[in-house]
Coordinates of C-alpha atoms and ligand atoms in Angstrom, one line a residue:
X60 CA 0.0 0.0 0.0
X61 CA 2.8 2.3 0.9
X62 CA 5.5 4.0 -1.9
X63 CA 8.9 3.8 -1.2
X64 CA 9.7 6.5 1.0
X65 CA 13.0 8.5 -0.3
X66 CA 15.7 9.1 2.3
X67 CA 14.5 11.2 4.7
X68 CA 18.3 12.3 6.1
X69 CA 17.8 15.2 3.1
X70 CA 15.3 16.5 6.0
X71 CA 18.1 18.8 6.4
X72 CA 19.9 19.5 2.8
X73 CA 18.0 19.8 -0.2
X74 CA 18.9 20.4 -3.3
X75 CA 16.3 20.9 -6.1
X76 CA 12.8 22.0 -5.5
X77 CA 9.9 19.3 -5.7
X78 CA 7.8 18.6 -8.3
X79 CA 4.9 19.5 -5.8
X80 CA 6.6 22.7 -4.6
X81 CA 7.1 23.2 -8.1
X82 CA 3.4 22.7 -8.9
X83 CA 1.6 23.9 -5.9
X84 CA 4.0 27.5 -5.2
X85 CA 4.9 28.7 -8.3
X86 CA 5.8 32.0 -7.6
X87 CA 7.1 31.0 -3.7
X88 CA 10.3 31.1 -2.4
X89 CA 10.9 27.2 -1.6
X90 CA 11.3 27.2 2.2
X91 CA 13.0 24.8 4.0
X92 CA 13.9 24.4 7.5
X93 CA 17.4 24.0 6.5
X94 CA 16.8 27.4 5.6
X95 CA 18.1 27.1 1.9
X96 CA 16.0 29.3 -0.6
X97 CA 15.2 27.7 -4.5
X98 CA 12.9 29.2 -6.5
X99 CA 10.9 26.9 -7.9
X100 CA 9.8 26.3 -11.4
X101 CA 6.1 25.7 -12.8
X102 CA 4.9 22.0 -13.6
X103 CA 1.4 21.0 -14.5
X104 CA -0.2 18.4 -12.5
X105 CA -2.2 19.7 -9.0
X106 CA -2.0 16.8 -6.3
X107 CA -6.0 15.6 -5.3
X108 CA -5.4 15.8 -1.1
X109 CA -7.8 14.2 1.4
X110 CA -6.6 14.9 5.4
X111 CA -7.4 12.6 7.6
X112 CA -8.3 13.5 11.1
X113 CA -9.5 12.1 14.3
X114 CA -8.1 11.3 17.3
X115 CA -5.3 8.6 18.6
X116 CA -7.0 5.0 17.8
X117 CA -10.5 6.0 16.1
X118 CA -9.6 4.3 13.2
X119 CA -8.0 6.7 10.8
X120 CA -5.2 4.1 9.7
X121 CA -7.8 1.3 9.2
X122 CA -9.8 3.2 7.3
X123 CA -7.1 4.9 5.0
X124 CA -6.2 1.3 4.1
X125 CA -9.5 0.9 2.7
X126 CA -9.8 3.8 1.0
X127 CA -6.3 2.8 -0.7
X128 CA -7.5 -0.4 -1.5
X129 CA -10.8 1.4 -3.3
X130 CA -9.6 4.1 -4.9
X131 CA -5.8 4.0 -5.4
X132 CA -4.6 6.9 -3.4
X133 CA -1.7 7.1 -1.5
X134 CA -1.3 6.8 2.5
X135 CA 0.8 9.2 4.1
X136 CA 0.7 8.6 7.6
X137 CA 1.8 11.5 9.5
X138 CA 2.5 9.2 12.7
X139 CA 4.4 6.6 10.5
X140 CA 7.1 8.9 8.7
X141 CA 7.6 10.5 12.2
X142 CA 8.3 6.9 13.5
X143 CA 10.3 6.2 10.4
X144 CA 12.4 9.3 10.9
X145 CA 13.0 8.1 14.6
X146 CA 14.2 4.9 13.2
X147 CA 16.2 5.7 10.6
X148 CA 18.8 7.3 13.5
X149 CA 18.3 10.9 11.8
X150 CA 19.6 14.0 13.4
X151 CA 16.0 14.8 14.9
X152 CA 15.0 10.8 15.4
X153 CA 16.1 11.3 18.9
X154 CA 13.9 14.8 19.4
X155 CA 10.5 13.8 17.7
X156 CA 11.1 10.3 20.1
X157 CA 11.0 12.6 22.8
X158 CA 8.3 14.3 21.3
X159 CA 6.1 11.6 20.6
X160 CA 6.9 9.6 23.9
X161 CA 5.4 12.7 26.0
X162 CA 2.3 12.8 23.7
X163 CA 3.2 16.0 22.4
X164 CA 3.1 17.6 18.7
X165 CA 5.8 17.8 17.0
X166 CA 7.1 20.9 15.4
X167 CA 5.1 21.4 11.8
X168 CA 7.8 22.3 9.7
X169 CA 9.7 18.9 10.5
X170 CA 6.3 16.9 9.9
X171 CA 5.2 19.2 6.5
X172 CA 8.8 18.3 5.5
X173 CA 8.5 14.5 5.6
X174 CA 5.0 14.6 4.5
X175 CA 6.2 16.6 1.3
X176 CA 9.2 14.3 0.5
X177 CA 6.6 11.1 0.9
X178 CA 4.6 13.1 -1.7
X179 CA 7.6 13.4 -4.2
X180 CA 8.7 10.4 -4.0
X181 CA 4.9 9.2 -5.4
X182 CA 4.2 8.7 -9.0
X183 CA 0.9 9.4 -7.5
X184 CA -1.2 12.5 -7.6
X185 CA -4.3 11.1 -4.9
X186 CA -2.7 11.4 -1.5
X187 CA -4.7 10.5 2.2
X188 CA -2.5 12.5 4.5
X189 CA -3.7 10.5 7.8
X190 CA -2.7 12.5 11.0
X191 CA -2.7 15.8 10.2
X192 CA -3.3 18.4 10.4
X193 CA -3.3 17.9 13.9
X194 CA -3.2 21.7 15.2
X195 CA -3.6 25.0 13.3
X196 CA 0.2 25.5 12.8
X197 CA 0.5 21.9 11.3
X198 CA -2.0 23.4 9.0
X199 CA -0.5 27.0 8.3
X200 CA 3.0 25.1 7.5
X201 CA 1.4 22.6 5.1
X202 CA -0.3 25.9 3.3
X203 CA 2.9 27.7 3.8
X204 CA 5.4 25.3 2.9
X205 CA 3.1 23.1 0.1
X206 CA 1.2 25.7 -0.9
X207 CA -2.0 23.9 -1.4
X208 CA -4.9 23.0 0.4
X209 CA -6.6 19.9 0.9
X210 CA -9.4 19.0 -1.5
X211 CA -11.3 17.1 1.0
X212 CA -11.1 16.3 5.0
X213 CA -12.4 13.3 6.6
X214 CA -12.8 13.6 10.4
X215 CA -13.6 10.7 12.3
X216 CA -15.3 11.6 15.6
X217 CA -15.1 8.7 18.5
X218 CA -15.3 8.7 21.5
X219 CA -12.5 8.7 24.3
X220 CA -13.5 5.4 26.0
X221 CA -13.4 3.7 22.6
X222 CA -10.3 5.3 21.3
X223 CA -8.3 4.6 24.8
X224 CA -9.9 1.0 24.1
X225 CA -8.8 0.5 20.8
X226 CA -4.9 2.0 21.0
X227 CA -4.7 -0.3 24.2
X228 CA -5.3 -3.6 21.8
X229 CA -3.2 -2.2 18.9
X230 CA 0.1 -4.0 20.1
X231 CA 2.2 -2.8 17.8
X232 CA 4.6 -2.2 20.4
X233 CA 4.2 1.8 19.9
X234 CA 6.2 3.7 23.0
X235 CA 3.0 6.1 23.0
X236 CA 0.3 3.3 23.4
X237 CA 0.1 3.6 26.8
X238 CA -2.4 4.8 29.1
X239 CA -0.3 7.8 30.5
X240 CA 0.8 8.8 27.2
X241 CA -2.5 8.1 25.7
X242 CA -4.3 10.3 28.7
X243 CA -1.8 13.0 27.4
X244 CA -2.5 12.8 23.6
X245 CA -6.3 12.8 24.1
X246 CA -6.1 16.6 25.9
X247 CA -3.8 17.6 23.5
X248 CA -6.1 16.5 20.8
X249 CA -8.8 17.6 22.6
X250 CA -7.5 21.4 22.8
X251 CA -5.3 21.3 19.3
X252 CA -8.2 19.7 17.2
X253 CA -11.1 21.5 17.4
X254 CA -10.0 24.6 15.7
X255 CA -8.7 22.9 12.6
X256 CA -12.1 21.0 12.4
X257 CA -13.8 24.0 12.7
X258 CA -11.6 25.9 9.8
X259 CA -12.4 23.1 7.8
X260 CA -15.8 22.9 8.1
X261 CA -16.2 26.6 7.7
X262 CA -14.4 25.9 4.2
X263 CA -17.3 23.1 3.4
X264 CA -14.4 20.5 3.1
X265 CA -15.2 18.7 5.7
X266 CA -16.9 15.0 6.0
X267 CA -17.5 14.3 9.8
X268 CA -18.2 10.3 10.1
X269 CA -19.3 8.2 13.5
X270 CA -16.3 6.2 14.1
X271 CA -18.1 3.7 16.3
X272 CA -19.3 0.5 14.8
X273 CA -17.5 -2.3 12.4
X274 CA -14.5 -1.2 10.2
X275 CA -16.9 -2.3 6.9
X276 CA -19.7 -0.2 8.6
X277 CA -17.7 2.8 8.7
X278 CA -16.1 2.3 5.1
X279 CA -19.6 2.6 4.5
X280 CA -20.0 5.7 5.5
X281 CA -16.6 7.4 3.5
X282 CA -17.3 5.5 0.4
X283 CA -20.1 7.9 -1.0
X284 CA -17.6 10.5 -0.6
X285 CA -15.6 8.8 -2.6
X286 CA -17.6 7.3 -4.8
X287 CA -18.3 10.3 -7.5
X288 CA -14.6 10.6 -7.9
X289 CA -14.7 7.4 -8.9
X290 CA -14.0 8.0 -12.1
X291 CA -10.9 10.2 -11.6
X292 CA -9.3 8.2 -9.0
X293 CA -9.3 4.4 -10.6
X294 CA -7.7 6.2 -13.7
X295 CA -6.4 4.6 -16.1
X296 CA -7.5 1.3 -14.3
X297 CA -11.2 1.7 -15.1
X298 CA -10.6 4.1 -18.1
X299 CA -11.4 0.9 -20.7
X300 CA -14.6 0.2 -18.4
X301 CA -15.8 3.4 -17.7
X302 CA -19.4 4.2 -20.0
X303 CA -21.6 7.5 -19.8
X304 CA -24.7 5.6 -17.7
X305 CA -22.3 4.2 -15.2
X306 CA -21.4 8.1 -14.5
X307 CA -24.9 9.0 -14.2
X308 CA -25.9 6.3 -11.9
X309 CA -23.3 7.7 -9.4
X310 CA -24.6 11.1 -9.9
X311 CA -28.2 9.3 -9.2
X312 CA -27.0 7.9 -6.1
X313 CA -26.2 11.1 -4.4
X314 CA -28.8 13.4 -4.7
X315 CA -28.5 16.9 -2.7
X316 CA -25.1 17.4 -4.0
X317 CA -25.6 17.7 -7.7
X318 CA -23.0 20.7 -7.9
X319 CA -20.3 18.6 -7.0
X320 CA -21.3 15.2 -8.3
X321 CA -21.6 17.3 -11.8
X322 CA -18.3 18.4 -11.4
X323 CA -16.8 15.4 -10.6
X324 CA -18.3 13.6 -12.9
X325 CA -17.5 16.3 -15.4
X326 CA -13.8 15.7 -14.1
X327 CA -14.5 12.0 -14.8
X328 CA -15.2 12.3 -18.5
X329 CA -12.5 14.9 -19.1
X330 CA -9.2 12.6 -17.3
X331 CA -11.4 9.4 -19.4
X332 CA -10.9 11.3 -22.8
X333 CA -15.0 11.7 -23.1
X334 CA -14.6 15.2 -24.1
X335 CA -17.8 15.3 -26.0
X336 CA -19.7 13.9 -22.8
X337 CA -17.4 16.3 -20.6
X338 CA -18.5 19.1 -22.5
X339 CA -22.4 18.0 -22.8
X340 CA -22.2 18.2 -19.2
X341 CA -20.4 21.2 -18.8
X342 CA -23.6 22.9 -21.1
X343 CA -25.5 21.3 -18.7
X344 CA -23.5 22.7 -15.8
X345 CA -23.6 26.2 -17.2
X346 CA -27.5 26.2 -17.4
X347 CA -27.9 24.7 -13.5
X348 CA -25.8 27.7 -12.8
X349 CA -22.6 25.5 -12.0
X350 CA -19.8 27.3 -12.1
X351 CA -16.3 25.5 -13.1
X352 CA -14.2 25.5 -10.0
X353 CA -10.3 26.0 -9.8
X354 CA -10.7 22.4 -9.9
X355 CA -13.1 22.2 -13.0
X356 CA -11.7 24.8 -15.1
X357 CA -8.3 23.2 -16.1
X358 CA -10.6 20.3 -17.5
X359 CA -13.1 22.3 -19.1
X360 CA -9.9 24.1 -20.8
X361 CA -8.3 21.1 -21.9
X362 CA -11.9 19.7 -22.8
X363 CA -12.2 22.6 -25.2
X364 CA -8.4 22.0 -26.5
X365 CA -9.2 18.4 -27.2
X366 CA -12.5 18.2 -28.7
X367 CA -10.9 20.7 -31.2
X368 CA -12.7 23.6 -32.3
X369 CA -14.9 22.9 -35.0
X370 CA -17.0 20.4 -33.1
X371 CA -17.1 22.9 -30.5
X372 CA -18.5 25.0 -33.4
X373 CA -21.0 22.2 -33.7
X374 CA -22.1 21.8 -30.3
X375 CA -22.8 26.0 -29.9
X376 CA -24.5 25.7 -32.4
X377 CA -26.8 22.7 -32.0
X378 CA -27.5 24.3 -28.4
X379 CA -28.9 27.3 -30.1
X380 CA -26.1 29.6 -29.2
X381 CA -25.1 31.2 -32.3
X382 CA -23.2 34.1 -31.1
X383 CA -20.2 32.2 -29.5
X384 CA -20.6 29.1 -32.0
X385 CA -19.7 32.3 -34.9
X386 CA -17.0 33.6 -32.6
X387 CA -15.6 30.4 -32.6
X388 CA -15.7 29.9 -36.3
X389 CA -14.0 32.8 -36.5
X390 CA -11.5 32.1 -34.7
X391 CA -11.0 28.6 -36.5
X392 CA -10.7 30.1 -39.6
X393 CA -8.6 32.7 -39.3
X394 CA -6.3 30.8 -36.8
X395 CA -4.8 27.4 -36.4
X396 CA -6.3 25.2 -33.2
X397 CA -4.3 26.6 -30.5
X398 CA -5.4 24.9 -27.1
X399 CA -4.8 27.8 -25.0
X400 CA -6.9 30.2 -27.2
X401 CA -9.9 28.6 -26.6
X402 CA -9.6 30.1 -23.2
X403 CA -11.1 33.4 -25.0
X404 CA -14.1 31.1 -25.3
X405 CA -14.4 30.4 -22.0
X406 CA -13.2 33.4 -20.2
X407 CA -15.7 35.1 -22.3
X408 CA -18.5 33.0 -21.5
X409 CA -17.6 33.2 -17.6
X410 CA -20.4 34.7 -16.0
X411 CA -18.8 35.9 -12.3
X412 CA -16.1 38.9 -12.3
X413 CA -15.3 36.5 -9.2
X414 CA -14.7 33.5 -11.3
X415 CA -12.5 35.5 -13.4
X416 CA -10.2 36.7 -10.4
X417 CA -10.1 32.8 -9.6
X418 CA -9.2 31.5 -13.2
X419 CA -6.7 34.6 -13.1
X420 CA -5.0 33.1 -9.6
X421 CA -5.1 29.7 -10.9
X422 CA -3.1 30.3 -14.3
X423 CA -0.4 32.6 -12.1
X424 CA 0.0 29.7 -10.3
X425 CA 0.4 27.6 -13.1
X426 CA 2.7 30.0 -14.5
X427 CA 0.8 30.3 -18.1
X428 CA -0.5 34.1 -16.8
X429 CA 1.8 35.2 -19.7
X430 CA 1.2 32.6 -22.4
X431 CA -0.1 35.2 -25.1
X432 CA -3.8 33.7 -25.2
X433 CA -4.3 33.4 -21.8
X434 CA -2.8 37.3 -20.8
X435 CA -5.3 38.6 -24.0
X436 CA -8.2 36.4 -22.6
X437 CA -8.0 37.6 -19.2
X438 CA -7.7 41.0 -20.7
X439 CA -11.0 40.3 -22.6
X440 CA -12.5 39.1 -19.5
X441 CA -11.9 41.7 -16.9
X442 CA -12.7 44.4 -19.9
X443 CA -16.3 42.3 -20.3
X444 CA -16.7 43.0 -16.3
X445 CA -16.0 46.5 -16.4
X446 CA -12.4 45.8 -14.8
X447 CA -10.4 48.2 -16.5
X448 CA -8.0 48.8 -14.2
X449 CA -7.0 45.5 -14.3
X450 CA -7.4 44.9 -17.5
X451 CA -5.0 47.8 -18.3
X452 CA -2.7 46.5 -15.7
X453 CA -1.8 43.0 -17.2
X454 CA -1.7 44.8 -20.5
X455 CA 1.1 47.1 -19.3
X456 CA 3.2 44.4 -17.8
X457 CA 2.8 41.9 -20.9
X458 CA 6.3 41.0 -21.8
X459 CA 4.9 40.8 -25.4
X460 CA 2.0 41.6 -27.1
X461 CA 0.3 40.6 -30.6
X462 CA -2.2 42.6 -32.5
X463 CA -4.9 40.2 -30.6
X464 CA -4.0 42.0 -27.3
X465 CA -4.1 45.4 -28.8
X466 CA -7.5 44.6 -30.2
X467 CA -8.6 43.9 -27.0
X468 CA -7.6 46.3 -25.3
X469 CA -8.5 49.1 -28.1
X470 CA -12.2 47.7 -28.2
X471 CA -12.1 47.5 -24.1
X472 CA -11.8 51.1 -24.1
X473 CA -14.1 51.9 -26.9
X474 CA -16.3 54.5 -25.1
X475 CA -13.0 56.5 -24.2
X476 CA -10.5 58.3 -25.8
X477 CA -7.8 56.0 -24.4
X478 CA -8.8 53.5 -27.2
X479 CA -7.0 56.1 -29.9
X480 CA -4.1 56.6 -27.9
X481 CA -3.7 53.1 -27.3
X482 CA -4.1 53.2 -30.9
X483 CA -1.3 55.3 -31.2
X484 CA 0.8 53.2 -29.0
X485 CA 0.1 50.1 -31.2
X486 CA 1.2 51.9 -34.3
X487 CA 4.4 53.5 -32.6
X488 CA 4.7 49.8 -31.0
X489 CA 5.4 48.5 -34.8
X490 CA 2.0 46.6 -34.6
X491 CA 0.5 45.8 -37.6
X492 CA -3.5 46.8 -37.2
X493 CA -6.1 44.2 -38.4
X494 CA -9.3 44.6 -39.3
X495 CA -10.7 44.3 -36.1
X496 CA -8.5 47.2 -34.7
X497 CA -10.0 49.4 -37.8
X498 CA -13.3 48.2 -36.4
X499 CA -12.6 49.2 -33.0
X500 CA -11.4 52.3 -33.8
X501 CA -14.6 53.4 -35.9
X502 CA -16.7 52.4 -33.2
X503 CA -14.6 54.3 -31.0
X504 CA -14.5 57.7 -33.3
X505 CA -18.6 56.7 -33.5
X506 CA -18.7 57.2 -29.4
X507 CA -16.8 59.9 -28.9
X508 CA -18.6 61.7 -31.9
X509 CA -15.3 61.8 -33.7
X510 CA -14.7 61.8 -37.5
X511 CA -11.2 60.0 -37.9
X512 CA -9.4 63.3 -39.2
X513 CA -10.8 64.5 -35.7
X514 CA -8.1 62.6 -34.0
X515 CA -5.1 64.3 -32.6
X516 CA -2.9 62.6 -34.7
X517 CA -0.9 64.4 -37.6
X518 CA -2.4 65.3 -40.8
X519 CA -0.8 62.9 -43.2
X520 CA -0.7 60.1 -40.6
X521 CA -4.7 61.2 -40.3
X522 CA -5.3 60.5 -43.7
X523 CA -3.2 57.4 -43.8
X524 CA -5.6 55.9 -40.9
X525 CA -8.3 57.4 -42.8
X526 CA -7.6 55.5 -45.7
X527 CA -6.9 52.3 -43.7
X528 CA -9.9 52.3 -41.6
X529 CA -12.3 53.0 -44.0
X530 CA -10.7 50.9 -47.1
X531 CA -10.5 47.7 -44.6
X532 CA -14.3 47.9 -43.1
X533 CA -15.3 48.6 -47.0
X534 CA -16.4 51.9 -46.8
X535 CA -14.4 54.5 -49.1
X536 CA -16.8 56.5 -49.7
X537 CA -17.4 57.6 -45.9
X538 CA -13.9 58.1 -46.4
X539 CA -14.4 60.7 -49.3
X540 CA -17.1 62.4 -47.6
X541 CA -15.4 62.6 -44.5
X542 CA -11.6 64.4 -46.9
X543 CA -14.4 66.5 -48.8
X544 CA -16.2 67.6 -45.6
X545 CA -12.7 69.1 -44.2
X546 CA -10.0 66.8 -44.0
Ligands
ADP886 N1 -14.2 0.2 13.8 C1 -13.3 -0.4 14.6 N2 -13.7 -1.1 15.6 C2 -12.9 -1.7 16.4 N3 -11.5 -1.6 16.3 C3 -11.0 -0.9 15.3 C4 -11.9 -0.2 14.4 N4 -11.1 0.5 13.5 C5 -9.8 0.3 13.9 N5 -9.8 -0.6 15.0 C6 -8.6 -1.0 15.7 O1 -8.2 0.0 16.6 C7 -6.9 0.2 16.6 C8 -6.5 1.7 16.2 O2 -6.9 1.9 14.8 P1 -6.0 2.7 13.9 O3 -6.6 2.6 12.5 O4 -4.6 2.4 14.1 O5 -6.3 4.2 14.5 P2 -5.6 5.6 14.3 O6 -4.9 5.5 13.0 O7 -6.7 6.5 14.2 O8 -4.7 5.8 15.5 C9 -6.3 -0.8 15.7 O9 -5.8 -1.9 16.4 C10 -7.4 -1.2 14.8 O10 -7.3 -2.5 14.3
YYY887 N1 0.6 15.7 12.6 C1 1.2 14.9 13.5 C2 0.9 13.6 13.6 C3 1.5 12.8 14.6 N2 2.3 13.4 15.5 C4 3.0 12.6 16.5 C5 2.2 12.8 17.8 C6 1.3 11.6 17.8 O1 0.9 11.2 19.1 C7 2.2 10.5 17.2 C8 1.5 9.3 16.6 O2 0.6 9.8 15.6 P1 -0.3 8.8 14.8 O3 -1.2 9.6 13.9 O4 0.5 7.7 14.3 O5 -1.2 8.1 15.9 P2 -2.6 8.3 16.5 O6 -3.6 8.6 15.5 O7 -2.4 9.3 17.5 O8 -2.8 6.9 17.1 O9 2.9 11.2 16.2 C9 2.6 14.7 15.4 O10 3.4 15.2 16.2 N3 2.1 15.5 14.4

């Protein structure tokens, strides 16, 4: 059940930063308790993390097993690398023994440290970190040194009698099963716990189950939660089996929390390749009025990459929506498929300015905030919402622009006069204006009340942009009018 766990003696040297520091604190400084600094480069995959809490003996272990042994996570036992660590004759082996043997906590950073190198050393991305948090500082230093958060917390809620009970029969010859030590752990869980269940639950993460009864009872009880990621979590060994009704009769099964079985399931069909079903749903998610979590999104995007945009075209269009099916055939036929730039389509569809500010955080995170057709479609987004200010900002720290980005920006300021000066800019820039810009730029004369030779420009460049804006919207005789009324 358990991965090989690498050495943990580079507890205190380490010398490249981890794939899931890499992934989960892109723009962090890698922190380390040996106090070396890396700055860590972006990588793609975000780790699927289920805590594990409850107090000593209520059956976390047991039931992590399980769990496993259904849906192919990974156990990372806090208590067990801790144990390893004393084992293994480590500089601190001697200090968490000390630690442990009093009932005591020890200190996060040495605990987020093993837990993290247990992580890398998995060619899994579904981990069960069983233990911990056990206080709020275990959890700030997981946030702070990972950079994540958990995706979903189990708490299993016995009580004392039964736990002391149970740790007494575990004989596994642990120095802290006894009942001094265990009277010890139980206050300390008693006064560290409670605030870490209640953060959670604020957060809506949490799954609290009744730990009393068999071990297949209470397996019971955490597979539903399990059960709608399914179809994410025993990929690629169900991936052959896996068929659209099978999907649905999970989603029947657990009524009252159609937003997230939708979604899951929706992250089901995308990681099985069913982009067509994926994106069925995701229609079907828009019109419920589910919105595409950080969790979602990243699947919808590569939903919309994969299916490829023509049958996207297709599937607008068969759901009446002719608007963005045209603005994708547009696109298609004026560009080649470039996954990333059906983020436009999306962005542009996102209905929340709040949703926006979320996709925005996930792709800095992910390090794609200045891939060219993500920057313009967050551009086009935020100008959709009214967020100029923002808008403007990521436009003036672009490292590079095309004549997309200046389009949107132009057309994002089309009420204002800052549309011809960014105008100005683009032309001063050395960017080539398209016939969109010449659009833009008509509409923008048209609300300021503005005939192009109006613009503040110089005379011969006027009658250049004149020429150009009129000759590549098709209209040369406004153009004439416009020279013969006083050019
Ligand atoms: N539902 C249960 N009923 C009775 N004994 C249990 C149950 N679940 C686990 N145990 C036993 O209780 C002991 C503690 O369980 P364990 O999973 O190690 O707890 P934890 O990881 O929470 O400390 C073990 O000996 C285990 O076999
Ligand atoms: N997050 C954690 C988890 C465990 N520990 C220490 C203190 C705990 O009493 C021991 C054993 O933890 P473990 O989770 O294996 O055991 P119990 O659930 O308490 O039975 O390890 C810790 O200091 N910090």
């Amino acid at each position: 059940m358990w991965r090989r766990a690498a050495s943990l003696s580079p507890l205190a040297s380490r010398s490249k930063p981890s794939k899931l520091c890499q992934e989960a604190c892109t723009f962090k400084v890698w922190e380390s308790f040996s106090s070396e600094s890396e700055i860590p480069t972006p990588s793609k995959v975000a780790p699927y993390i289920t805590f594990v809490l409850g107090g000593p003996g209520s059956g976390k272990g047991t039931q992590c097993a399980k769990i496993v042994e259904a849906f192919g996570f990974t156990h990372v036992s806090a208590g067990d690398l801790l144990r390893r660590e004393i084992a293994s004759n480590s500089a601190y082996g001697s200090v968490i023994l000390g630690t442990i043997r009093e009932g005591k906590i020890v200190p996060s950073q040495v605990t987020v440290q093993l837990i993290q190198k247990e992580m890398e050393s998995s060619d899994n991305d579904k981990f069960l970190i069983d233990g911990f948090p056990r206080s709020e500082q275990n959890r700030e230093a997981f946030e702070r040194i990972i950079g994540t958060e958990p995706n979903v917390v189990l708490f299993f809620d016995c009580p004392e009698q039964e736990m002391v009970k149970r740790v007494l029969n575990r004989n596994q010859g642990r120095v802290d099963d006894n009942i001094e030590t265990i009277k010890k752990r139980l206050e300390i869980f008693d006064e560290l716990n409670w605030p870490v269940i209640n953060h959670y639950s604020k957060t809506g993460k949490l799954h609290k189950i009744n730990a009393v009864g068999t071990v297949d009872d209470i397996f019971e009880k955490v597979r539903p939660i399990f059960a709608a990621l399914r179809y994410i979590l025993l990929f690629p060994i169900s991936c052959f089996q896996c068929s659209s009704s099978s999907i649905f009769n999970v989603l029947d099964n657990l009524e009252g929390r159609a937003g997230f079985c939708m979604e899951c399931a929706y992250l089901g069909y995308a990681e099985l390749g069913l982009y067509e079903d994926a994106m069925a749903l995701y229609f079907q998610m828009e019109e419920e009025g589910i919105e595409p979590d950080r969790f979602t999104f990243p699947q919808v995007l590569k939903a919309f990459g994969e299916l490829g945009s023509f049958r996207l075209v297709g599937m607008y269009a068969k759901r009446g929506n002719i608007v963005k099916a045209r603005k994708v055939f547009y696109k298609v036929a004026n560009r080649d498929k470039i996954s990333w730039y059906t983020t436009l389509t999306i962005l542009a569809a996102v209905p929340s300015l709040e949703l926006v500010v979320q996709i925005h955080r996930w792709v800095v995170r992910h390090g794609v905030e200045w891939n060219l057709s993500v920057a313009n479609a967050l551009i086009a987004a935020y100008s959709k919402h009214h967020e100029l200010n923002r808008a403007r900002r990521l436009f003036s720290h672009m490292p590079e622009r095309d004549v997309v980005t200046w389009d949107t920006i132009i057309s994002a300021h089309s009420k204002s006069r800052e549309a011809l000066l960014y105008f100005d800019q683009m032309e001063k820039d050395g960017a080539l204006p398209d016939n969109t810009t010449f659009v833009s730029i008509l509409s923008a004369c048209a609300n300021l009340g503005l005939r192009v030779f109006d613009l503040e420009l110089d005379n011969e460049y006027n009658f250049e942009l004149l020429m150009k804006v009129y000759g590549n919207v098709g209209r040369l005789e406004d153009a004439e009018r416009e020279i013969d009324d006083g050019g």
